[in-house]
Short mmCIF file of C-alpha atoms (C1' of nucleotides) in Angstrom, two decimals:
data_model
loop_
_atom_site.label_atom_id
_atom_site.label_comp_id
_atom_site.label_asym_id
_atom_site.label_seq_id
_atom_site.Cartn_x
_atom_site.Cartn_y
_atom_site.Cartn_z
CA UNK R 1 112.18 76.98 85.27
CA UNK R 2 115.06 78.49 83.19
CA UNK R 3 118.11 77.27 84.27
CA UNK R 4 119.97 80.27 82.64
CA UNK R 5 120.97 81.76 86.07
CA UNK R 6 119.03 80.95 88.88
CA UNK R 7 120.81 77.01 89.04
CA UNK R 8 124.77 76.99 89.15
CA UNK R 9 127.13 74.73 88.83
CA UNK R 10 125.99 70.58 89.13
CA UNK R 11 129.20 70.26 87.47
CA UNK R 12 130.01 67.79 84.93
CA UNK R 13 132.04 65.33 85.81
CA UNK R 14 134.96 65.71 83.27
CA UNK R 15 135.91 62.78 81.43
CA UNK R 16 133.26 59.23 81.14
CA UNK R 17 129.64 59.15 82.51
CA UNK R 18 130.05 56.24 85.49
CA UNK R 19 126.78 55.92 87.48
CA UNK R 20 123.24 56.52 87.05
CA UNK R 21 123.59 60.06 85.25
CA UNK R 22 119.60 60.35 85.38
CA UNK R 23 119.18 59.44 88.95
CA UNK R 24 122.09 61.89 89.58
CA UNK R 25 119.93 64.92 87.82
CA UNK R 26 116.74 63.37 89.45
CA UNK R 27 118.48 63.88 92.36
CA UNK R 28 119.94 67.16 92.20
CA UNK R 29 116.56 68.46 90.76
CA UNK R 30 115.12 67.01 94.13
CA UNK R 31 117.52 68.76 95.86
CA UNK R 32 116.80 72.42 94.22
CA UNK R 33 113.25 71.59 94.84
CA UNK R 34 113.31 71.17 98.81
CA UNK R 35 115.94 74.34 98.47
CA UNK R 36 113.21 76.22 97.32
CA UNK R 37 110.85 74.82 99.10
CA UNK R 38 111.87 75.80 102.43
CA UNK R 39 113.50 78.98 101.04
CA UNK R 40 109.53 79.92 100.49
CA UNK R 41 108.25 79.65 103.01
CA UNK R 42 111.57 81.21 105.35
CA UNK R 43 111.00 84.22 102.89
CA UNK R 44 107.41 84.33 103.41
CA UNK R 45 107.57 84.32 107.31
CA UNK R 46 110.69 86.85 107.14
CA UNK R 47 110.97 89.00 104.44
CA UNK R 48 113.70 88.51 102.26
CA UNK R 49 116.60 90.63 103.10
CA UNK R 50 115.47 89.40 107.04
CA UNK R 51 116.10 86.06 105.85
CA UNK R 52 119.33 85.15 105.90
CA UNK R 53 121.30 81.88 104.24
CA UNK R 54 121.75 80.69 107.23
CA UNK R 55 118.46 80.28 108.57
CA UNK R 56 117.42 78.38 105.37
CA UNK R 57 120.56 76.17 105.71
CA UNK R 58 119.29 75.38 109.06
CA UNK R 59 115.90 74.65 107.89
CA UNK R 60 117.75 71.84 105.46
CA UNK R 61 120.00 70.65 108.30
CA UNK R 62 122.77 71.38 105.83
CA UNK R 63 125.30 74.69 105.63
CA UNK R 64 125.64 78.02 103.77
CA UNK R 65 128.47 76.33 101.02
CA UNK R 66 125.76 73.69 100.22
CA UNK R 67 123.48 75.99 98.84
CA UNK R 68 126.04 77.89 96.86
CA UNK R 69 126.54 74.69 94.78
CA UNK R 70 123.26 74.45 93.63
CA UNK R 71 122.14 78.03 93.20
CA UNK R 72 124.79 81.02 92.21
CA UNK R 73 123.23 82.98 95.39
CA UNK R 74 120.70 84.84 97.33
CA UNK R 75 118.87 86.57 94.50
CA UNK R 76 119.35 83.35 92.37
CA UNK R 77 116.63 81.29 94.92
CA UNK R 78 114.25 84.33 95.23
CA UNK R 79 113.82 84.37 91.45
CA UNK R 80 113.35 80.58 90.77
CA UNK R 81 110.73 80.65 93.69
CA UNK R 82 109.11 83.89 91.80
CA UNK R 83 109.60 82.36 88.59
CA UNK R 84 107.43 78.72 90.35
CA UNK R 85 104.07 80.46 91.37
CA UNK R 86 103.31 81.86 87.35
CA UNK R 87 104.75 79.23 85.38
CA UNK R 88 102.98 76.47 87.14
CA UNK R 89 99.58 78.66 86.53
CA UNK R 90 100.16 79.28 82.75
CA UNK R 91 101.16 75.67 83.08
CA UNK R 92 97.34 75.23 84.73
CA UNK R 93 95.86 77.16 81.54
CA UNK R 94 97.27 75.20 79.27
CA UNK R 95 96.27 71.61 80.89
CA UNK R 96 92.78 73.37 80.76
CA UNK R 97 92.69 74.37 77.92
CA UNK R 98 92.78 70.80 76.58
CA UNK R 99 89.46 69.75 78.28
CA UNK R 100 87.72 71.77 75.51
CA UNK R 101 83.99 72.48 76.73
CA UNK R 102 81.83 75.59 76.39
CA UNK R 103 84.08 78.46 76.47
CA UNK R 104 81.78 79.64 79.46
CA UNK R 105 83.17 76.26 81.16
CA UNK R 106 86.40 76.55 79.95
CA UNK R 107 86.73 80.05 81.75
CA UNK R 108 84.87 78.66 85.15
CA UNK R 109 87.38 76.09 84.97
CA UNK R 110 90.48 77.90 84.25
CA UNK R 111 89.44 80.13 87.27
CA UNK R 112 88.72 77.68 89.57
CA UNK R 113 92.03 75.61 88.93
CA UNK R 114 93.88 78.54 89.29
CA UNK R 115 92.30 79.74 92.12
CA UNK R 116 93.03 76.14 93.91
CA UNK R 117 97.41 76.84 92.72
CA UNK R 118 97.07 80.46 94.14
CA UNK R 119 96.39 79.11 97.42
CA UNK R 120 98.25 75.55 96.88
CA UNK R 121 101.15 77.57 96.25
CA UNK R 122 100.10 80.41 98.38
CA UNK R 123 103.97 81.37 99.51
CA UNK R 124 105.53 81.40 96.54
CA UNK R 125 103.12 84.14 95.26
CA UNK R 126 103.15 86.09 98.47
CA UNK R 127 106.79 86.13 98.09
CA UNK R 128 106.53 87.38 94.09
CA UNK R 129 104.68 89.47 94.95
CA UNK R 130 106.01 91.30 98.00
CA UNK R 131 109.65 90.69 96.82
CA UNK R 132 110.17 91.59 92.99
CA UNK R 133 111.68 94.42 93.64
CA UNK R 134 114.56 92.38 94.52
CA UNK R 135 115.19 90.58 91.55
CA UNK R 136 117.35 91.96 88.49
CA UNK R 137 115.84 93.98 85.85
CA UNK R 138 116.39 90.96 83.34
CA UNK R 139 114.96 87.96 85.46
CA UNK R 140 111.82 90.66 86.86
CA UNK R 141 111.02 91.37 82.95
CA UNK R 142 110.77 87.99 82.29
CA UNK R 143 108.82 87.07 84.86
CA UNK R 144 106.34 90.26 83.89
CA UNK R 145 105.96 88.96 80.39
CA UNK R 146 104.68 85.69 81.89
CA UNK R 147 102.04 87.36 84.36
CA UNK R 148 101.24 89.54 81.11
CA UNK R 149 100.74 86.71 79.06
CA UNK R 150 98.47 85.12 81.88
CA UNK R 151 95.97 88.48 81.62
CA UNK R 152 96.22 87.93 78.31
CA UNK R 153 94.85 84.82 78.29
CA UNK R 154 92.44 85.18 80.57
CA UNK R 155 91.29 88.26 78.69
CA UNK R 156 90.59 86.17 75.38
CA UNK R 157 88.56 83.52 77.26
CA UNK R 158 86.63 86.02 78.10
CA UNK R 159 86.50 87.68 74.92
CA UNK R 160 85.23 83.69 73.76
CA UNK R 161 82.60 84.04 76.25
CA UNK R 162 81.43 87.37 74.94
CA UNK R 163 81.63 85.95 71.78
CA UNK R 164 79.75 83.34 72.45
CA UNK R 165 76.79 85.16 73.93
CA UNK R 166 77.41 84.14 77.62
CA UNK R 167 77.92 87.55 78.63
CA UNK R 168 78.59 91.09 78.48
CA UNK R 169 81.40 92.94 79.86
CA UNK R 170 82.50 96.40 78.46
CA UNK R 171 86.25 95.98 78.13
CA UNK R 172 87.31 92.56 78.21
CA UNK R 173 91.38 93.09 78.63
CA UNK R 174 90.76 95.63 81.47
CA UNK R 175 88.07 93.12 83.22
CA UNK R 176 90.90 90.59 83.02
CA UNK R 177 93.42 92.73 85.17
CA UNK R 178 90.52 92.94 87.67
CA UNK R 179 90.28 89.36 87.75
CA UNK R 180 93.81 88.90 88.25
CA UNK R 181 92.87 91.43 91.37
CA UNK R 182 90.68 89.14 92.92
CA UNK R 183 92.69 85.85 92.17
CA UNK R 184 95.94 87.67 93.65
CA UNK R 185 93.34 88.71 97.27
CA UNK R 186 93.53 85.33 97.75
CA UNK R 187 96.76 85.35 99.31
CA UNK R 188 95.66 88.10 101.40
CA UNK R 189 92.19 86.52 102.86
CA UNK R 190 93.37 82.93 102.94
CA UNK R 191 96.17 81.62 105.72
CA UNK R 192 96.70 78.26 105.91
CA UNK R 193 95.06 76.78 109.08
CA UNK R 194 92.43 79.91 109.13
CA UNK R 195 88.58 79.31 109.65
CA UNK R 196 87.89 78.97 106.36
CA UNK R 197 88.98 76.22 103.78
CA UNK R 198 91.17 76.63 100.87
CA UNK R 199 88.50 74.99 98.84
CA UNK R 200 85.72 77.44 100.33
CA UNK R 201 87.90 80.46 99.58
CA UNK R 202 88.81 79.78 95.70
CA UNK R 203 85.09 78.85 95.33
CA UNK R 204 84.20 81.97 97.00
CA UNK R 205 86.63 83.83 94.62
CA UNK R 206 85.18 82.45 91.83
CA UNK R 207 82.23 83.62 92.59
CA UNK R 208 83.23 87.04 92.81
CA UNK R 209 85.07 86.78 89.37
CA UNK R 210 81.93 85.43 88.02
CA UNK R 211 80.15 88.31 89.24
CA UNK R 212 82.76 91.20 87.85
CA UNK R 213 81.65 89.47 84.83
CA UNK R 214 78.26 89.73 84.85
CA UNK R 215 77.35 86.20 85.57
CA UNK R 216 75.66 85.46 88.70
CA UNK S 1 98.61 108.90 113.72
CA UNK S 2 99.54 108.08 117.23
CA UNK S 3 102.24 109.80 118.41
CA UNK S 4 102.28 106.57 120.77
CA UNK S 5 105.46 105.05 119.49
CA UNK S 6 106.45 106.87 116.08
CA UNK S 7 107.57 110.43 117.03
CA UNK S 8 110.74 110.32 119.02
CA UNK S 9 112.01 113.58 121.39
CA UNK S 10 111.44 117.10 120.07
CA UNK S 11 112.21 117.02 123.23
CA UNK S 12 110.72 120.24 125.41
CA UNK S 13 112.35 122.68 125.91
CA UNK S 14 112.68 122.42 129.87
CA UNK S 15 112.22 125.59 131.61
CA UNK S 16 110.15 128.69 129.98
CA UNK S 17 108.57 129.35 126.33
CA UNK S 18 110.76 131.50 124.59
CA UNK S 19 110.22 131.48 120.31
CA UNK S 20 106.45 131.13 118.79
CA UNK S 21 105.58 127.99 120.72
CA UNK S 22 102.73 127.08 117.40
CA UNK S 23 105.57 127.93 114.81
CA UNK S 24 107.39 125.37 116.63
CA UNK S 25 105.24 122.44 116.73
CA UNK S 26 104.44 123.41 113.09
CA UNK S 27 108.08 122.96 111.63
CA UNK S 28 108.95 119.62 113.71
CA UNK S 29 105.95 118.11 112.03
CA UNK S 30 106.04 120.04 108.72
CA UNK S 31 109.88 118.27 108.88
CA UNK S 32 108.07 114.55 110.27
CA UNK S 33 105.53 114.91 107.14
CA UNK S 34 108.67 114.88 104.79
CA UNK S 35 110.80 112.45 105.76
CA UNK S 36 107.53 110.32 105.71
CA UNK S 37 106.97 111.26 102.43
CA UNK S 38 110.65 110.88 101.21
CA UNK S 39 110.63 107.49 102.90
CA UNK S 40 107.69 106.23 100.96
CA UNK S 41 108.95 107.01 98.06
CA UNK S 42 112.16 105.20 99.05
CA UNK S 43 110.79 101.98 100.92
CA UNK S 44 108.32 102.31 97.75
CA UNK S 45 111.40 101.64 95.22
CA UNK S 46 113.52 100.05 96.75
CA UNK S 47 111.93 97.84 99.61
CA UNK S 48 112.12 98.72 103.48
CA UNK S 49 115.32 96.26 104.25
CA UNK S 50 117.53 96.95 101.53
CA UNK S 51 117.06 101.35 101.45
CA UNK S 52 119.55 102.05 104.10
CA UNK S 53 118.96 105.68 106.70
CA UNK S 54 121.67 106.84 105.04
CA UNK S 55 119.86 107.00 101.42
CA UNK S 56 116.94 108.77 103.06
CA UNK S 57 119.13 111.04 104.39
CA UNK S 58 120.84 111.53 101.80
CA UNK S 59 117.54 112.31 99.55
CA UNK S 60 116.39 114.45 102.11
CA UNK S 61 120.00 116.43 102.04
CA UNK S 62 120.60 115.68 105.73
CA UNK S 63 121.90 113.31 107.79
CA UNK S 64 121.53 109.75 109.79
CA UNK S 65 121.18 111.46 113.16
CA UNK S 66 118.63 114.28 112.13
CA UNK S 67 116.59 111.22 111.51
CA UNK S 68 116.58 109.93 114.92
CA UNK S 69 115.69 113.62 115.92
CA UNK S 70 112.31 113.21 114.57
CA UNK S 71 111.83 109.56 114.85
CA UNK S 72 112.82 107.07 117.01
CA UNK S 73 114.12 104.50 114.07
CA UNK S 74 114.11 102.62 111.12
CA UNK S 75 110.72 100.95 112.39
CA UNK S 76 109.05 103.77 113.67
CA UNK S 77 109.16 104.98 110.17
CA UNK S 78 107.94 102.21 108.35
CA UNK S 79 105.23 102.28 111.10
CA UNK S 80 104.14 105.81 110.46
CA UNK S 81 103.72 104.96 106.96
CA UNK S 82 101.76 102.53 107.21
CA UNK S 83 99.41 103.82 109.51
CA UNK S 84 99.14 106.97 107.14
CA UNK S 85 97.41 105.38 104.21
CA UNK S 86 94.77 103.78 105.95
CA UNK S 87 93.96 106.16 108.57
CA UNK S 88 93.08 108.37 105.97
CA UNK S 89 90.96 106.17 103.88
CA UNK S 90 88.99 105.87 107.21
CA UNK S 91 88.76 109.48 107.84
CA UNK S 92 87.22 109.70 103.95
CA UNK S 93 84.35 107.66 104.64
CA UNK S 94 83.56 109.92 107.82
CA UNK S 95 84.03 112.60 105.41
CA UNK S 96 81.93 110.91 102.72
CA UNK S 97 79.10 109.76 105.43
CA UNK S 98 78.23 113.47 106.79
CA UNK S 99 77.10 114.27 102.91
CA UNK S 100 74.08 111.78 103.44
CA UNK S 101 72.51 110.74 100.53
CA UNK S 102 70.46 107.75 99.49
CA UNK S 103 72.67 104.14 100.74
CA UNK S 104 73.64 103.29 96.99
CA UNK S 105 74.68 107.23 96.78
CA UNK S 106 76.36 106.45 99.44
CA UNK S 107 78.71 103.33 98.77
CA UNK S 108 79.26 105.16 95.47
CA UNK S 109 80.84 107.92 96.42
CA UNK S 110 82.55 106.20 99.21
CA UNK S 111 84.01 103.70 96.72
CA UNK S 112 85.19 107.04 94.46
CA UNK S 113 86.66 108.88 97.37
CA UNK S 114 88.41 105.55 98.64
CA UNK S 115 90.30 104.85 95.14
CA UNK S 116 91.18 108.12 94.58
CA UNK S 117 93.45 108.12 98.29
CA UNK S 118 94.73 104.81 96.87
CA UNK S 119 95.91 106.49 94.00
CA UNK S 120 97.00 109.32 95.47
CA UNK S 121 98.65 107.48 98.22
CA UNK S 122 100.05 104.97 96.13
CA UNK S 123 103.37 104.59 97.59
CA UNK S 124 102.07 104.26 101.29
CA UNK S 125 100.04 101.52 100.54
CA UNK S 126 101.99 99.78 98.57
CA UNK S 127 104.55 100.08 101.41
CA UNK S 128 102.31 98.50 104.11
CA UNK S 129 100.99 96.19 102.35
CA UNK S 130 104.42 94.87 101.57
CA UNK S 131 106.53 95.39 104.68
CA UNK S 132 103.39 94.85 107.11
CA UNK S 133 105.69 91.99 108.41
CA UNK S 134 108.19 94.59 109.91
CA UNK S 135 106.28 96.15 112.18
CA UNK S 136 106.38 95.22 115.55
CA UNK S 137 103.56 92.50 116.70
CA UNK S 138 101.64 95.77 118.72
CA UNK S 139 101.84 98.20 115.72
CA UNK S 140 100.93 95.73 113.18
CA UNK S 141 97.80 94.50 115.44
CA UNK S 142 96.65 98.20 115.42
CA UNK S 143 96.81 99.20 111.95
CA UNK S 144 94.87 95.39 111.15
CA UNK S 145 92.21 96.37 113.57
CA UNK S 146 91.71 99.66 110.99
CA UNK S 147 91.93 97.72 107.91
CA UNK S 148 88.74 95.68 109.47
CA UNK S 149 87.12 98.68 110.61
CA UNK S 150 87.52 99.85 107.00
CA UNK S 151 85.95 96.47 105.64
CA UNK S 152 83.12 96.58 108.52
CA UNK S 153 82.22 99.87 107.39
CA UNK S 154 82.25 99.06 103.69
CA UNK S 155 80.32 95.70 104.36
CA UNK S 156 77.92 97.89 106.43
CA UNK S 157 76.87 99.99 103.62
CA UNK S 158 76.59 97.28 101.26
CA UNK S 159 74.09 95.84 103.77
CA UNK S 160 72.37 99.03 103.67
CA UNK S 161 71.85 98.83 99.98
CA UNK S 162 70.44 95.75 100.41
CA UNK S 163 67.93 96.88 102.72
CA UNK S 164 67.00 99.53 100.97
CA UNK S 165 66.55 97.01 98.10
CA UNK S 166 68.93 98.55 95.80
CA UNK S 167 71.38 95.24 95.38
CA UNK S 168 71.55 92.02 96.12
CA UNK S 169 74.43 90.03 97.72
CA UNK S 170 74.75 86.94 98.97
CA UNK S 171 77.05 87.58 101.56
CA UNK S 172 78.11 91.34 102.49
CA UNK S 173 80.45 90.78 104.69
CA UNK S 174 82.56 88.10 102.54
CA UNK S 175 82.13 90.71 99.41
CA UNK S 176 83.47 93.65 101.23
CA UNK S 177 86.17 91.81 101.55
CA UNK S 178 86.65 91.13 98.14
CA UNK S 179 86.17 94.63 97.28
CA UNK S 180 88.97 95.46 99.49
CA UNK S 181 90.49 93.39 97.14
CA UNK S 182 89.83 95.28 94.06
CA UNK S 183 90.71 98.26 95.66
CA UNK S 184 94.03 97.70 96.84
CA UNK S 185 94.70 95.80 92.91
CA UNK S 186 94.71 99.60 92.15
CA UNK S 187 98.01 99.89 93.35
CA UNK S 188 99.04 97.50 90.85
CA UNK S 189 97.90 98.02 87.94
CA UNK S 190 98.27 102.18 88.41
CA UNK S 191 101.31 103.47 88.02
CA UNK S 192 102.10 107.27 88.22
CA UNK S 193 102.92 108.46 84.96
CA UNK S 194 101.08 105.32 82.96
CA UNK S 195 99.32 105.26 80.49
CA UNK S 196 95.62 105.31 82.05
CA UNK S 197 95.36 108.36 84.29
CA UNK S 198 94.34 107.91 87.85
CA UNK S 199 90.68 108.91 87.34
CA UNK S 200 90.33 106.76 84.58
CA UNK S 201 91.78 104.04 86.98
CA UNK S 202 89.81 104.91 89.96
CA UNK S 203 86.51 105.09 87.46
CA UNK S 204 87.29 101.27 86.44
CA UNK S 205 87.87 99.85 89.86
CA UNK S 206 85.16 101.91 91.32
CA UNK S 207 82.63 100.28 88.37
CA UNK S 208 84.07 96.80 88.61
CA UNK S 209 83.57 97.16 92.67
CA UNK S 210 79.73 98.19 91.79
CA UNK S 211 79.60 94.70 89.29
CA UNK S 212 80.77 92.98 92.11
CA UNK S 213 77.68 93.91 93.94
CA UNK S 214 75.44 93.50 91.30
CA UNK S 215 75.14 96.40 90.14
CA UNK S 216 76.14 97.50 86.43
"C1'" DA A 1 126.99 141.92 122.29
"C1'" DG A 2 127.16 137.62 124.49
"C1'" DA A 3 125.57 133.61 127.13
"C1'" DA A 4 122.61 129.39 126.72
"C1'" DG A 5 120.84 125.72 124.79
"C1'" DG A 6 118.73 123.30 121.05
"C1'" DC A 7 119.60 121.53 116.35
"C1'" DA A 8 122.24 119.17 113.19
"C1'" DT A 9 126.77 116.95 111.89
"C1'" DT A 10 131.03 114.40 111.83
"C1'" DA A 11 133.03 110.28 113.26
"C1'" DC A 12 132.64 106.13 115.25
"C1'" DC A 13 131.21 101.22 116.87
"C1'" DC A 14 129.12 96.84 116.80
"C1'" DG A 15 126.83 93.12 114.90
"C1'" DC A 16 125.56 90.72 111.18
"C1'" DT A 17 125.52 88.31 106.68
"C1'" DA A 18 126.67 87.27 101.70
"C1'" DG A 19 130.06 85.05 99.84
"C1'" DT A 20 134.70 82.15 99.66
"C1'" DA A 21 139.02 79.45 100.41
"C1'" DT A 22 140.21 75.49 102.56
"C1'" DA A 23 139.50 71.05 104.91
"C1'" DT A 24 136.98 66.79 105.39
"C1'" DT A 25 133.97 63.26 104.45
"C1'" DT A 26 131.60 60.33 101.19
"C1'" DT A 27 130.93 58.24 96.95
"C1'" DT A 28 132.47 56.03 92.66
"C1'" DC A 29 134.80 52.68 90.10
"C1'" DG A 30 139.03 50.27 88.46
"C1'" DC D 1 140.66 47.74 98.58
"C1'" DG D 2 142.30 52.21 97.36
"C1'" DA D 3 142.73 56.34 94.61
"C1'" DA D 4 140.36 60.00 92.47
"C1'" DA D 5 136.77 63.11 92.47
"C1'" DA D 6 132.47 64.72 94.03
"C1'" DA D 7 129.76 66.46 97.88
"C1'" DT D 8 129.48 68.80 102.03
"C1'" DA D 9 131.35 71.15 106.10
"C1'" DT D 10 134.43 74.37 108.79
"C1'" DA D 11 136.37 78.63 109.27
"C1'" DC D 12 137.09 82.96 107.69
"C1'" DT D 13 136.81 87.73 105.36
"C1'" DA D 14 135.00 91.98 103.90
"C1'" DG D 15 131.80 95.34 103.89
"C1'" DC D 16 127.69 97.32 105.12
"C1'" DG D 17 124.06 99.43 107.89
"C1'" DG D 18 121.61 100.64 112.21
"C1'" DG D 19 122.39 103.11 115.98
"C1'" DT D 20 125.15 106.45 119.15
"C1'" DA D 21 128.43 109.46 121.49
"C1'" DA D 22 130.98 113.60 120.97
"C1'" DT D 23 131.29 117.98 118.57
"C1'" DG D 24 130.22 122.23 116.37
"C1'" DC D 25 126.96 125.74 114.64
"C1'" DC D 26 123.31 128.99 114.92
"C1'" DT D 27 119.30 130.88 116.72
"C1'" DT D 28 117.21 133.47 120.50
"C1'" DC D 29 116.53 136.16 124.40
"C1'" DT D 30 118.64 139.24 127.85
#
DNA sequence: AGAAGGCATTACCCGCTAGTATATTTTTCG
DNA sequence: CGAAAAATATACTAGCGGGTAATGCCTTCT
């Protein structure tokens, strides 16, 4: 998470540093977290503009002022929540990328880890994705470089794969947008508490990824 | 559409039929048709909460009030919308299944018919599948019990296939559901005025649907 | 031409919410 | 302990947006 606008103002206390100044960040970092936490999933139930500060101060037994000193405002929380969901899955990619296999395996795995974080964090992208409209041009750009840079990567595994002999697919880079299609239905097929596990569904759309790519 | 809760009051007129009674009927819904359409565009942009009546209005060189002449609110709106884009997908398979062909025919063409409304309806769909969560409990029930029709129907024909030995699928039902998926990534990744024109778009989704199946 | 009534507009209200200035509590540390 | 400052709460403002009378215009038929 960029700090650059979304957090405001833990301000520094002016002159000498007296207590714990790492437990102080740990804590204020604890703080933003359970911020956004709850501001997820209030903005996943309601919409954002239904959502108002209020509610979520209510959800943190705390007030409306208490959330201005750790985020500048509204649109500040909505982008650090959008910002969550595709940082922690290039995040995924990466820690994947270091168990170095086959590439065949290194795509199943990359799919199926990020599969599990679409529906682990399951809000958070539900709310990018429905609410990006909100954000500023700046902080939406950013975050579309990221989600480009995720197809991206996806789209060279696969090129590995093809590479390798594995299989065939005709257009690697636009196969990878339709992957991201199917990872991204998760959020629309799986509800936490529904009939069918979060484990069954990211295996399921595995599968299905597998397939697009010609591997049954 | 049902005129159930939507429409609002051209309100009869109460005693005798004076002025082209058809003529009539035709303007109040020629007028319903394009403050859908404006509003589409504008919920489409800028999100159902934060565009205000007044901007429709405004793009529609009226005012607030000649609004509520034709529908009964903000919500009935949105509602309308919604129910536009899939209702009509629905009504294209119909369309689709009276030119019988072979099952695999079949699905194929359905699939190409389907993506092109997506395209073409872009902005509705993109709409309802983001502000779903505005409708009112009843409404939103309704249009859901469409969007399964629409995935019965697809999973039907897939099952067809099968019998008919053309593909093979594990699971039909599951995969419809996955093509429903890939479908409705179209309004993502198309964009009017892109790059990729919407046939071209439609052609990729409709062949990565048929890889999903098996099929290449 | 002129009444009648529907169609659209101007002008308004009410409720709500992001954001803020001020007060109060709690912590920190000499 | 007690003062300073940091953290949180209370109380308030300003402005906006959905919805609604009240009003005027313009068609339409006699």
């Amino acid at each position: 998470m960029t700090k650059s606008s979304t957090a405001a103002k833990p301000r520094q206390r002016s002159t000498a540093a007296p207590t714990g100044r790492e437990i102080r960040t740990g804590v204020v970092a604890f703080k933003q977290a359970r911020i956004l936490e709850e501001a997820a999933a209030l903005f996943f139930e309601k919409g954002y503009e239904a959502a108002t500060l209020e509610m979520l101060a209510d959800r943190l037994s705390a007030t409306k002022p208490f959330l201005y000193t750790y985020f500048k405002g509204k649109a500040a929380i909505l982008c650090a929540i959008c910002e969550l969901g595709v940082t922690e899955s290039l995040a995924a990619l990466d820690r994947i990328a270091e168990t170095e296999r086959t590439s065949i395996d290194l795509l199943k795995a990359s799919l199926r880890e990020v599969a599990k974080i679409i529906i682990d964090r399951n809000e958070y992208l539900v709310v990018y994705q429905r609410e990006m409209m909100n954000l500023d041009r700046t902080d939406a750009q950013r975050i579309l470089r990221l989600r480009h840079e995720f197809d991206l990567r996806i789209g060279k595994m696969i090129e590995d794969c093809v590479r390798d002999g594995y299989i065939t697919v005709p257009d690697a880079p636009a196969m990878s947008i339709w992957i991201g299609g199917l990872l991204s239905w998760i959020t629309y097929c799986y509800r936490p508490g529904s009939s069918r596990s979060g484990d069954a569904v990211a295996d399921q759309a595995m599968k299905a990824c597998l397939r697009l790519i010609g591997l049954d």
